[in-house]
PDB file of N, CA and C in Angstrom:
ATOM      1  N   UNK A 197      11.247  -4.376  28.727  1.00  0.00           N
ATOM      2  CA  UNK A 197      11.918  -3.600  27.699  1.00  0.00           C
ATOM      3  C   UNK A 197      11.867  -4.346  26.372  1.00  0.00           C
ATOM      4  N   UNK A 198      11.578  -3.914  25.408  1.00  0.00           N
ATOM      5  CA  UNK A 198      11.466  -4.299  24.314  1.00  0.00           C
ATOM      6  C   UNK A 198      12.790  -3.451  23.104  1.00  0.00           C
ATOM      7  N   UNK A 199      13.178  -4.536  22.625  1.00  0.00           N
ATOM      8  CA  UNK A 199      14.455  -4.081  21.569  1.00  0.00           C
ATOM      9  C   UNK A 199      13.601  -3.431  20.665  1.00  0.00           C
ATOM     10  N   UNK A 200      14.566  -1.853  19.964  1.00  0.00           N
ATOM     11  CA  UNK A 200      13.891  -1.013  19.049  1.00  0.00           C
ATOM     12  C   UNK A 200      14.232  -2.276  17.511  1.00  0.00           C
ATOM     13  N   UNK A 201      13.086  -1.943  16.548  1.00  0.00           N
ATOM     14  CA  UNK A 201      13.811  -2.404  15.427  1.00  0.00           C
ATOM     15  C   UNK A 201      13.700  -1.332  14.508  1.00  0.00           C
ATOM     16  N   UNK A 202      14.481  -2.166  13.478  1.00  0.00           N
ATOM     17  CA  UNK A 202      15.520  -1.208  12.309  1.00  0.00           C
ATOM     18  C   UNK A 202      14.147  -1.254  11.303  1.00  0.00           C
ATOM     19  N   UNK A 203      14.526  -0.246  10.509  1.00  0.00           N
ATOM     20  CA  UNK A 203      13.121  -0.402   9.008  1.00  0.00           C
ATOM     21  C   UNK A 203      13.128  -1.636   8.275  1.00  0.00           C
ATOM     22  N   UNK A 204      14.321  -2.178   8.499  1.00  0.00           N
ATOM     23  CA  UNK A 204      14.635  -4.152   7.480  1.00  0.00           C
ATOM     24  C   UNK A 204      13.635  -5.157   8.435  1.00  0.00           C
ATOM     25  N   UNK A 205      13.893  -4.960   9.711  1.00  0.00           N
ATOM     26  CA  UNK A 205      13.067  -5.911  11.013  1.00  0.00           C
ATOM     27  C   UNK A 205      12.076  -5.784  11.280  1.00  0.00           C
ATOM     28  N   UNK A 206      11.301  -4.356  11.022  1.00  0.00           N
ATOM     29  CA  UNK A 206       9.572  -4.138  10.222  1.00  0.00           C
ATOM     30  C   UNK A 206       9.079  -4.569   9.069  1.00  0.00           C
ATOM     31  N   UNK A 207       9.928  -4.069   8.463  1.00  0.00           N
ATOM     32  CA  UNK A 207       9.553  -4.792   6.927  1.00  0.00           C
ATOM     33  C   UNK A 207       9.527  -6.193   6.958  1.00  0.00           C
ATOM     34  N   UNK A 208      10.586  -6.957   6.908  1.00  0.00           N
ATOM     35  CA  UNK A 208      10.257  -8.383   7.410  1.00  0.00           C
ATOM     36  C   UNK A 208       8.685  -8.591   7.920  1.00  0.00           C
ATOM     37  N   UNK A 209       8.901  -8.069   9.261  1.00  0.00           N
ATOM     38  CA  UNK A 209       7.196  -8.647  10.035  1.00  0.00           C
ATOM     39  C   UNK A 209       6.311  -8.263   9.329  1.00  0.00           C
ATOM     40  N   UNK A 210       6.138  -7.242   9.068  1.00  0.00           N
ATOM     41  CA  UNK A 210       5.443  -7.159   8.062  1.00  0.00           C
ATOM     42  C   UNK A 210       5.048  -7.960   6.791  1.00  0.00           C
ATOM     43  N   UNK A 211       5.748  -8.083   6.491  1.00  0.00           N
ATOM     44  CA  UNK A 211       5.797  -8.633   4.926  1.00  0.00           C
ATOM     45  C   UNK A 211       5.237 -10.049   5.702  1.00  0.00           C
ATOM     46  N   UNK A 212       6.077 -10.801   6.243  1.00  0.00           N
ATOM     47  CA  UNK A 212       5.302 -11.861   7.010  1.00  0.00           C
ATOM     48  C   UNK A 212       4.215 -12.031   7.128  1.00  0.00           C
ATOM     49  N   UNK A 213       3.625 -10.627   7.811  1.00  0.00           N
ATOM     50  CA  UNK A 213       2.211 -11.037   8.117  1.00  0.00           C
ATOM     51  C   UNK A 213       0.886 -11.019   6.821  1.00  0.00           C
ATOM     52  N   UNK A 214       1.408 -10.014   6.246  1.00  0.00           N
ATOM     53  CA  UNK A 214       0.885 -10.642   4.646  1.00  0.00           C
ATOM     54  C   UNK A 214       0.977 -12.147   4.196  1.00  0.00           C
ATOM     55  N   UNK A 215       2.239 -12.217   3.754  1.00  0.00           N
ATOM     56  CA  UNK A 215       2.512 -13.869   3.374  1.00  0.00           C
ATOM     57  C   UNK A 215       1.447 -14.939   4.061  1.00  0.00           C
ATOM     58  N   UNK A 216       1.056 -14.160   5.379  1.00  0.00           N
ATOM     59  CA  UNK A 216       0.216 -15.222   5.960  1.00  0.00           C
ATOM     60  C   UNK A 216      -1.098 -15.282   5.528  1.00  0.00           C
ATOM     61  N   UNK A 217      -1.615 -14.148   5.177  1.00  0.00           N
ATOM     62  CA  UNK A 217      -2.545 -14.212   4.634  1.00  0.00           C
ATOM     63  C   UNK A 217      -3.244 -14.625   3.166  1.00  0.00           C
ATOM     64  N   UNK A 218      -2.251 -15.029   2.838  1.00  0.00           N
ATOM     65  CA  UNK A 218      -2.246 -15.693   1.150  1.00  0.00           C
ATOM     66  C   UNK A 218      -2.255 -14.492   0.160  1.00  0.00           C
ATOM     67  N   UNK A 219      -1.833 -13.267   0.364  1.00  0.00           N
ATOM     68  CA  UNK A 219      -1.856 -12.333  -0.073  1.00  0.00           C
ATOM     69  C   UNK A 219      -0.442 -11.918  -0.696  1.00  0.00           C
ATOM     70  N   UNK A 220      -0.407 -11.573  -1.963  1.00  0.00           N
ATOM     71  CA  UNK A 220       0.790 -10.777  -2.236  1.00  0.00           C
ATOM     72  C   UNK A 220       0.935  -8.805  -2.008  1.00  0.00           C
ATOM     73  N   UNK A 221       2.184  -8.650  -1.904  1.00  0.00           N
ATOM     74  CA  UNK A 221       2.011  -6.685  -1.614  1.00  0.00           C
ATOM     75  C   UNK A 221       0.600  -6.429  -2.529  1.00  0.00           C
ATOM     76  N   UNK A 222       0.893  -6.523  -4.072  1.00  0.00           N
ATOM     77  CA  UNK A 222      -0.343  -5.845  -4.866  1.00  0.00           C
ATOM     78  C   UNK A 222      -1.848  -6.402  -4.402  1.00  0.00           C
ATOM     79  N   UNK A 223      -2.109  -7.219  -3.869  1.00  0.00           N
ATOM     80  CA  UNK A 223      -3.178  -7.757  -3.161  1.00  0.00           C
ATOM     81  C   UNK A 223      -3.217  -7.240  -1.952  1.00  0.00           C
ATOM     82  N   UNK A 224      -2.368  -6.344  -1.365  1.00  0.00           N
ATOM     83  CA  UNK A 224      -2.934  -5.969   0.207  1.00  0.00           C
ATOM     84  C   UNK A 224      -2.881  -4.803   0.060  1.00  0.00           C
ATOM     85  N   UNK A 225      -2.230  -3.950  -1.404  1.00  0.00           N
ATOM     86  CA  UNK A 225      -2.538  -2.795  -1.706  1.00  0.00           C
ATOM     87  C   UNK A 225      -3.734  -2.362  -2.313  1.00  0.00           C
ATOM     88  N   UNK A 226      -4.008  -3.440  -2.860  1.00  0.00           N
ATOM     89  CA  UNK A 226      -5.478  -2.844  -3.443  1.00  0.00           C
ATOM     90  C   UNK A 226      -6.674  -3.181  -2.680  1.00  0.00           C
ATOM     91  N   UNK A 227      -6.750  -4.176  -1.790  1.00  0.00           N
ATOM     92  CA  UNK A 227      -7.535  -4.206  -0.512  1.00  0.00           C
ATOM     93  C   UNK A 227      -7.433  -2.874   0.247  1.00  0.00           C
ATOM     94  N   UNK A 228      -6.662  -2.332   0.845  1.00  0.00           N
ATOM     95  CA  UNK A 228      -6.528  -1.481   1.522  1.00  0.00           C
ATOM     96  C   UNK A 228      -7.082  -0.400   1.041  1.00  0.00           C
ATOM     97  N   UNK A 229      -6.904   0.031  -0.331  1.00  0.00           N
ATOM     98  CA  UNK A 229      -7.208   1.189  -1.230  1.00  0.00           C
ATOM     99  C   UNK A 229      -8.833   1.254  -1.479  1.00  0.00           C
ATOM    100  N   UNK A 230      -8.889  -0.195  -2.118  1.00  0.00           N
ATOM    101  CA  UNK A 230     -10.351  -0.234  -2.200  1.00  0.00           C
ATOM    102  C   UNK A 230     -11.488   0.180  -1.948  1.00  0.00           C
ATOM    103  N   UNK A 231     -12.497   0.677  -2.512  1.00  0.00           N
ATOM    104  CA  UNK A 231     -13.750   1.704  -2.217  1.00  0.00           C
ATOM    105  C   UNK A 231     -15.555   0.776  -2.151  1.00  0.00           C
ATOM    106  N   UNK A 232     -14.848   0.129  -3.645  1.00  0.00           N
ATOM    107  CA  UNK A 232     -16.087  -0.298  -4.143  1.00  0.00           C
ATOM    108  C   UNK A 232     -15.900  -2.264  -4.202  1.00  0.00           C
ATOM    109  N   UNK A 233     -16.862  -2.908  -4.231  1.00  0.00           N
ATOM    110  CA  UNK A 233     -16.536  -4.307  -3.328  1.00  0.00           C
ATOM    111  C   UNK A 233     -17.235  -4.810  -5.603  1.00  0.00           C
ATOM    112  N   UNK A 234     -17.143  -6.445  -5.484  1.00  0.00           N
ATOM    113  CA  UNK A 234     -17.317  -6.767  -6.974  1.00  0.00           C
ATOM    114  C   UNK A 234     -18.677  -6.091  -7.858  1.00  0.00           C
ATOM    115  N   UNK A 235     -20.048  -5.874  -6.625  1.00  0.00           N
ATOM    116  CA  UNK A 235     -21.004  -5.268  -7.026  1.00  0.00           C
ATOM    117  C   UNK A 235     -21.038  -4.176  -7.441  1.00  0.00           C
ATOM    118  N   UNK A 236     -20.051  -3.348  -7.324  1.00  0.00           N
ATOM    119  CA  UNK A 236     -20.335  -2.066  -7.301  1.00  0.00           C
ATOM    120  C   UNK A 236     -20.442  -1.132  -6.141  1.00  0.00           C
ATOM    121  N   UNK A 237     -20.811  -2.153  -4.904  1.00  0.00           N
ATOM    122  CA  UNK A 237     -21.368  -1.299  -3.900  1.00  0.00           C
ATOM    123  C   UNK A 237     -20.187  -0.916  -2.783  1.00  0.00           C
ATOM    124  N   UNK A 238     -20.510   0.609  -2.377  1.00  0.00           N
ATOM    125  CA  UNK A 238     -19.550   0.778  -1.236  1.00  0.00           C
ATOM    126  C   UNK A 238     -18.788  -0.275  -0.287  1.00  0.00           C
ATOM    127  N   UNK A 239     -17.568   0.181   0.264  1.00  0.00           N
ATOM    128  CA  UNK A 239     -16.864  -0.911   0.557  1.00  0.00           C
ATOM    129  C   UNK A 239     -17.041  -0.356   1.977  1.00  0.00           C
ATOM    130  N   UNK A 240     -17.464  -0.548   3.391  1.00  0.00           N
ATOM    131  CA  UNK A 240     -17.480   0.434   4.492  1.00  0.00           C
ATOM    132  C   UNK A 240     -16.488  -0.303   5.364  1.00  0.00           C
ATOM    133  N   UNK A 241     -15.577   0.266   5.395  1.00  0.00           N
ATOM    134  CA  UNK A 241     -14.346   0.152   6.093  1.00  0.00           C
ATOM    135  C   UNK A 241     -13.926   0.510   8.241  1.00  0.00           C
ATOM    136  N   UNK A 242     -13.684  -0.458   8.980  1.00  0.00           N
ATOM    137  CA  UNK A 242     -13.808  -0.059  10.640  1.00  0.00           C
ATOM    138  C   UNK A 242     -13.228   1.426  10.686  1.00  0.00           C
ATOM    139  N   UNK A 243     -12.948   2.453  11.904  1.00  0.00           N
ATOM    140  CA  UNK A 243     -12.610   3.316  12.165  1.00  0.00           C
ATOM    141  C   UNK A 243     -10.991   3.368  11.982  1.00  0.00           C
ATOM    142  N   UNK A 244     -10.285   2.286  11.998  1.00  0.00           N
ATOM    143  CA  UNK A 244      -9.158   2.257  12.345  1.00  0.00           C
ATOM    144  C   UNK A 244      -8.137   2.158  10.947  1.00  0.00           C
ATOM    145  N   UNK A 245      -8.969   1.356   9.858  1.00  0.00           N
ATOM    146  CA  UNK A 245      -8.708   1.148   8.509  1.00  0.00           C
ATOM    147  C   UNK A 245      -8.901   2.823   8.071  1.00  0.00           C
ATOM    148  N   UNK A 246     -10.370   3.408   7.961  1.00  0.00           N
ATOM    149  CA  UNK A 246     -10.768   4.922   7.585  1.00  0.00           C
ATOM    150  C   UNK A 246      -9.566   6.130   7.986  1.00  0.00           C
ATOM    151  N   UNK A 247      -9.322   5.846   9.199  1.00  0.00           N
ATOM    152  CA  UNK A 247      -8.071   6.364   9.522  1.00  0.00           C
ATOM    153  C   UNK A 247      -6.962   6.604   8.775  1.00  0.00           C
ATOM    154  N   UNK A 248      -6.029   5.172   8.990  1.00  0.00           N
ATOM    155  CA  UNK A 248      -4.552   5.268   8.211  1.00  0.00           C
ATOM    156  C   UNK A 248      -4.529   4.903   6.800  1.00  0.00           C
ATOM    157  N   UNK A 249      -5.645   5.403   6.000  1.00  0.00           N
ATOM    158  CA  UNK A 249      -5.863   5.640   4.736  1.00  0.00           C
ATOM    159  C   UNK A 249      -5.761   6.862   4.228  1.00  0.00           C
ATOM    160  N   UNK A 250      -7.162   7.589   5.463  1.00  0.00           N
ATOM    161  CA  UNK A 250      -7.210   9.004   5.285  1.00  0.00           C
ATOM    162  C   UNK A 250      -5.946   9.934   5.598  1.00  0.00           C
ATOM    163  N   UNK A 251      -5.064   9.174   6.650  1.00  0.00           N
ATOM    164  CA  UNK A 251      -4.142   9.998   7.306  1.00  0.00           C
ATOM    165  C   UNK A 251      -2.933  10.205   5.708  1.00  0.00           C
ATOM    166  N   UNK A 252      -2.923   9.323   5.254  1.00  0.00           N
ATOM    167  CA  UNK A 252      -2.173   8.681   4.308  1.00  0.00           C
ATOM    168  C   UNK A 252      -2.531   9.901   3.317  1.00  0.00           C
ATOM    169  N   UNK A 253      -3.685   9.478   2.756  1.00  0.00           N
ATOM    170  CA  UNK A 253      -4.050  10.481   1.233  1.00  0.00           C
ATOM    171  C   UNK A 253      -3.870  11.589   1.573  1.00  0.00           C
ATOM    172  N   UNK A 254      -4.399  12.410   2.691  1.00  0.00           N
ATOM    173  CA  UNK A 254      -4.492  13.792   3.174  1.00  0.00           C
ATOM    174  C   UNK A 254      -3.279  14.484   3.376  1.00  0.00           C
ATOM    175  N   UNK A 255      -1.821  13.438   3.296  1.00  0.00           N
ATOM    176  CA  UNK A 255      -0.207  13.757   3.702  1.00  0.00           C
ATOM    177  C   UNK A 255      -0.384  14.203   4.351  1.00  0.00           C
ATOM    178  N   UNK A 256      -0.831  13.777   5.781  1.00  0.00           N
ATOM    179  CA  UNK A 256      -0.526  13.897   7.055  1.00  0.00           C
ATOM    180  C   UNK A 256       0.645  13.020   7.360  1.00  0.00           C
ATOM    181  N   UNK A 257       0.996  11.800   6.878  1.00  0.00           N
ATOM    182  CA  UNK A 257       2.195  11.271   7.687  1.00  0.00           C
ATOM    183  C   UNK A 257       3.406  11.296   7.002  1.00  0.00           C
ATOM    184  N   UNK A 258       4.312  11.564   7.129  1.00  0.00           N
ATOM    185  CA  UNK A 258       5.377  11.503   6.933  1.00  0.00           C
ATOM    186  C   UNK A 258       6.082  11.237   5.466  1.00  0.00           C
ATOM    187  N   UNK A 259       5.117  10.576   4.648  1.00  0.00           N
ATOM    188  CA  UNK A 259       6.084   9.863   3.472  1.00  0.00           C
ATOM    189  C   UNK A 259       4.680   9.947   2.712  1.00  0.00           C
ATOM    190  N   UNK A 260       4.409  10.989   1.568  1.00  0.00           N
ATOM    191  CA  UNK A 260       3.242  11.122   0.691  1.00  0.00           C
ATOM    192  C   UNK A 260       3.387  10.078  -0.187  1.00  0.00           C
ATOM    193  N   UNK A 261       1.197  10.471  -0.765  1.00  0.00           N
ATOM    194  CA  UNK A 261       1.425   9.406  -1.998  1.00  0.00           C
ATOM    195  C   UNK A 261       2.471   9.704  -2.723  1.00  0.00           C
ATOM    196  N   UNK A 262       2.991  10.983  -3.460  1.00  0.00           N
ATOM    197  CA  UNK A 262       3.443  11.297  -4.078  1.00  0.00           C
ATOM    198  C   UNK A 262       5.114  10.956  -3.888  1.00  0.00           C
ATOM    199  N   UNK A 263       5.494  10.830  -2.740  1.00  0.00           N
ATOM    200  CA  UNK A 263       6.816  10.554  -2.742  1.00  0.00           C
ATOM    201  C   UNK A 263       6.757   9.266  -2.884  1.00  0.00           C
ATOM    202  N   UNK A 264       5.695   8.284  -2.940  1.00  0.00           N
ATOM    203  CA  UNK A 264       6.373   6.659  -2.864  1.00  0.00           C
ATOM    204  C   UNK A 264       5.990   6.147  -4.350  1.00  0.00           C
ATOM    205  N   UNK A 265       5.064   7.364  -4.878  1.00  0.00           N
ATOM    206  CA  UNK A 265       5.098   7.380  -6.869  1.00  0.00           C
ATOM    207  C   UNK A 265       6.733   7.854  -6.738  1.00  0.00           C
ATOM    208  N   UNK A 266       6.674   8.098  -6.707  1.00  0.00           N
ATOM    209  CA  UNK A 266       8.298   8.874  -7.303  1.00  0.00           C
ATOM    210  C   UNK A 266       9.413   7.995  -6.839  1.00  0.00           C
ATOM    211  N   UNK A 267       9.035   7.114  -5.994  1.00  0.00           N
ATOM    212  CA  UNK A 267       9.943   5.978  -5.493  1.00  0.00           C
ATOM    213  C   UNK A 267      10.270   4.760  -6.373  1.00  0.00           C
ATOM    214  N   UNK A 268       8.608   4.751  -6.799  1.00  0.00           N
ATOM    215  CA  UNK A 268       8.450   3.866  -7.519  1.00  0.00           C
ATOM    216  C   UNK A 268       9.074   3.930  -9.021  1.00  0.00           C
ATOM    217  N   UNK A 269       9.044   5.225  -9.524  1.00  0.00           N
ATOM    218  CA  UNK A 269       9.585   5.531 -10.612  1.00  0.00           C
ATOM    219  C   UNK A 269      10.920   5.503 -10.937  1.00  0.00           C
ATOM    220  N   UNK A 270      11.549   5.764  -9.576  1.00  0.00           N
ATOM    221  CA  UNK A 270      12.626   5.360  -9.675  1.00  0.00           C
ATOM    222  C   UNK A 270      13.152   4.052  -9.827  1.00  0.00           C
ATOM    223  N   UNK A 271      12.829   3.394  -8.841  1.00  0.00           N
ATOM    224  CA  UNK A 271      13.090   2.272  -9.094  1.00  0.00           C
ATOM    225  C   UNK A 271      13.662   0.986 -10.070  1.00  0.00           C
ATOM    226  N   UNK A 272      14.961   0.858  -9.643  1.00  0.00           N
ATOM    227  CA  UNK A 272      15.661   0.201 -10.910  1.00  0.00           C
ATOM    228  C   UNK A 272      14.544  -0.882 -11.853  1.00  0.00           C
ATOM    229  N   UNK A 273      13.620  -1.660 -10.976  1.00  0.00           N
ATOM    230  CA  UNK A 273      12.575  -2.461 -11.873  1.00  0.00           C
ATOM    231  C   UNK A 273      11.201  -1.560 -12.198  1.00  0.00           C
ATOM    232  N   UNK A 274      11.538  -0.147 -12.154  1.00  0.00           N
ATOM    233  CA  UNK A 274      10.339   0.151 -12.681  1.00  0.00           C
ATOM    234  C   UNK A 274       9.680   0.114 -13.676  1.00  0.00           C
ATOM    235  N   UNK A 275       7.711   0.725 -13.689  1.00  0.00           N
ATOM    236  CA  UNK A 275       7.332  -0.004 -14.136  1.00  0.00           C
ATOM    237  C   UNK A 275       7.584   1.147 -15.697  1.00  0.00           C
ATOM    238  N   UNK A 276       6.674   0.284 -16.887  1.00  0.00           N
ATOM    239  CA  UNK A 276       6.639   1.375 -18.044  1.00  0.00           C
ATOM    240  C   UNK A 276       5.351   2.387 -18.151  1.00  0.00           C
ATOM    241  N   UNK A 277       5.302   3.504 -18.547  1.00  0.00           N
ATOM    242  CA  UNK A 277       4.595   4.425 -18.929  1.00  0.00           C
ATOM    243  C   UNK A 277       3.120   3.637 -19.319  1.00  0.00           C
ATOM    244  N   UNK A 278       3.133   2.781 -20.156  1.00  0.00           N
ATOM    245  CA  UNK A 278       1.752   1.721 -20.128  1.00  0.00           C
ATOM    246  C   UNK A 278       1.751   0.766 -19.194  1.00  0.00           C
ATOM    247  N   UNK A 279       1.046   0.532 -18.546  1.00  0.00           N
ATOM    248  CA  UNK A 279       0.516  -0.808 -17.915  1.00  0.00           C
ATOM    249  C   UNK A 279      -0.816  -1.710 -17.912  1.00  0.00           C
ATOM    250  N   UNK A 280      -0.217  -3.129 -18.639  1.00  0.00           N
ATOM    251  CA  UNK A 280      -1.539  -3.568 -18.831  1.00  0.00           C
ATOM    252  C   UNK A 280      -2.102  -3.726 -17.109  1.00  0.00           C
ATOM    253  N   UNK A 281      -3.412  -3.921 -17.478  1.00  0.00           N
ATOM    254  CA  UNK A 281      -4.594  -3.910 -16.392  1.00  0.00           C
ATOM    255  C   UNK A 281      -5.075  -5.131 -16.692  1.00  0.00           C
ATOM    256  N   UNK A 282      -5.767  -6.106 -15.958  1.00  0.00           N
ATOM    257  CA  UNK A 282      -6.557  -7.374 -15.855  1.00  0.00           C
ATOM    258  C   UNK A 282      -7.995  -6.606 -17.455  1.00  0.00           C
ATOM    259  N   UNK A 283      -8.162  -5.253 -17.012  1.00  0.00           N
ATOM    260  CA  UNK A 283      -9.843  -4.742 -17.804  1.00  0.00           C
ATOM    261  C   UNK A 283      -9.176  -3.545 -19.196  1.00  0.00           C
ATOM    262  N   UNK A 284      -7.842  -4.009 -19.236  1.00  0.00           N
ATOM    263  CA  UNK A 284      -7.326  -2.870 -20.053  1.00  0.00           C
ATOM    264  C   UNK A 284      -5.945  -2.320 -19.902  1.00  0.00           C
ATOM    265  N   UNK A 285      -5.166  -0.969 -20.765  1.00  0.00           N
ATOM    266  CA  UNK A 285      -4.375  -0.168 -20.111  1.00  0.00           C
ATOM    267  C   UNK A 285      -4.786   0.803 -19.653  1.00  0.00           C
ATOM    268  N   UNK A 286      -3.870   1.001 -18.389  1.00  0.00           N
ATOM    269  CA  UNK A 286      -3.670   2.500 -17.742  1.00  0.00           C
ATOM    270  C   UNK A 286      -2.585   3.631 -18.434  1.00  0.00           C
ATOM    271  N   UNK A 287      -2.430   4.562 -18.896  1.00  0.00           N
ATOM    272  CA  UNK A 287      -1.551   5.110 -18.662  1.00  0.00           C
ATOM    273  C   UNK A 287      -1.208   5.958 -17.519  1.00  0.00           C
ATOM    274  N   UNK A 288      -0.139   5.492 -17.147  1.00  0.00           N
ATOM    275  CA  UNK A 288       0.411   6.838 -15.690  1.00  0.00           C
ATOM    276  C   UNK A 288       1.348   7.264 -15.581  1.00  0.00           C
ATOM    277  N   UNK A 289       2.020   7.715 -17.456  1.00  0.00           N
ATOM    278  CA  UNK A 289       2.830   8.515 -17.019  1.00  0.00           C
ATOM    279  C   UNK A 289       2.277  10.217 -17.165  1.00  0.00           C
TER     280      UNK A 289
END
C-alpha cells in the first residue's frame, strides 16, 4: 500500500527532481516546449514526451494552456505586459 499524496507532496518531488537536474522551472519549461534544437533543426522528441505535450496543447487534460496563462496573470508576482527576452521583447498582453 502506498500513502496517497497531497498536490504540496507532488510538487515538492517534483520540483526536486528538477533541482536535480541543474535545471530551474523556466529551464524545464522551455525544454519540454521546445521544437527546434540551437541549429535550427527539428527537435524529435520519444513517444512518451510527444504525448503529454500533445495531450496538454490539445486540452485534453484537465487544466488548459489557457487556464495556467490566466494563473499566471494572476498571480500576485506577475509578470508585466512587456517582457524582456535574452533576443528582444515579447509582448503578451
Amino acid at each position: 500500500y502506498t500513502r496517497r499524496r497531497n498536490d504540496q507532496e507532488k510538487l515538492r518531488e517534483v520540483f526536486k527532481v528538477i533541482e536535480g537536474t541543474g535545471w530551474t522551472l523556466g529551464e524545464f519549461l522551455y525544454h519540454v516546449f521546445r521544437t527546434k534544437d540551437k541549429s535550427g533543426d527539428d527537435i524529435h522528441r520519444d513517444k512518451s514526451h510527444a504525448h503529454y505535450v500533445s495531450h496538454f496543447l490539445q486540452e485534453e487534460s484537465e487544466y488548459t494552456p489557457a487556464m495556467i496563462l490566466g494563473a499566471w496573470y494572476k498571480h500576485s508576482g506577475r509578470f508585466p505586459s512587456l517582457v524582456p527576452l535574452k533576443s528582444g521583447y515579447s509582448n503578451i498582453s
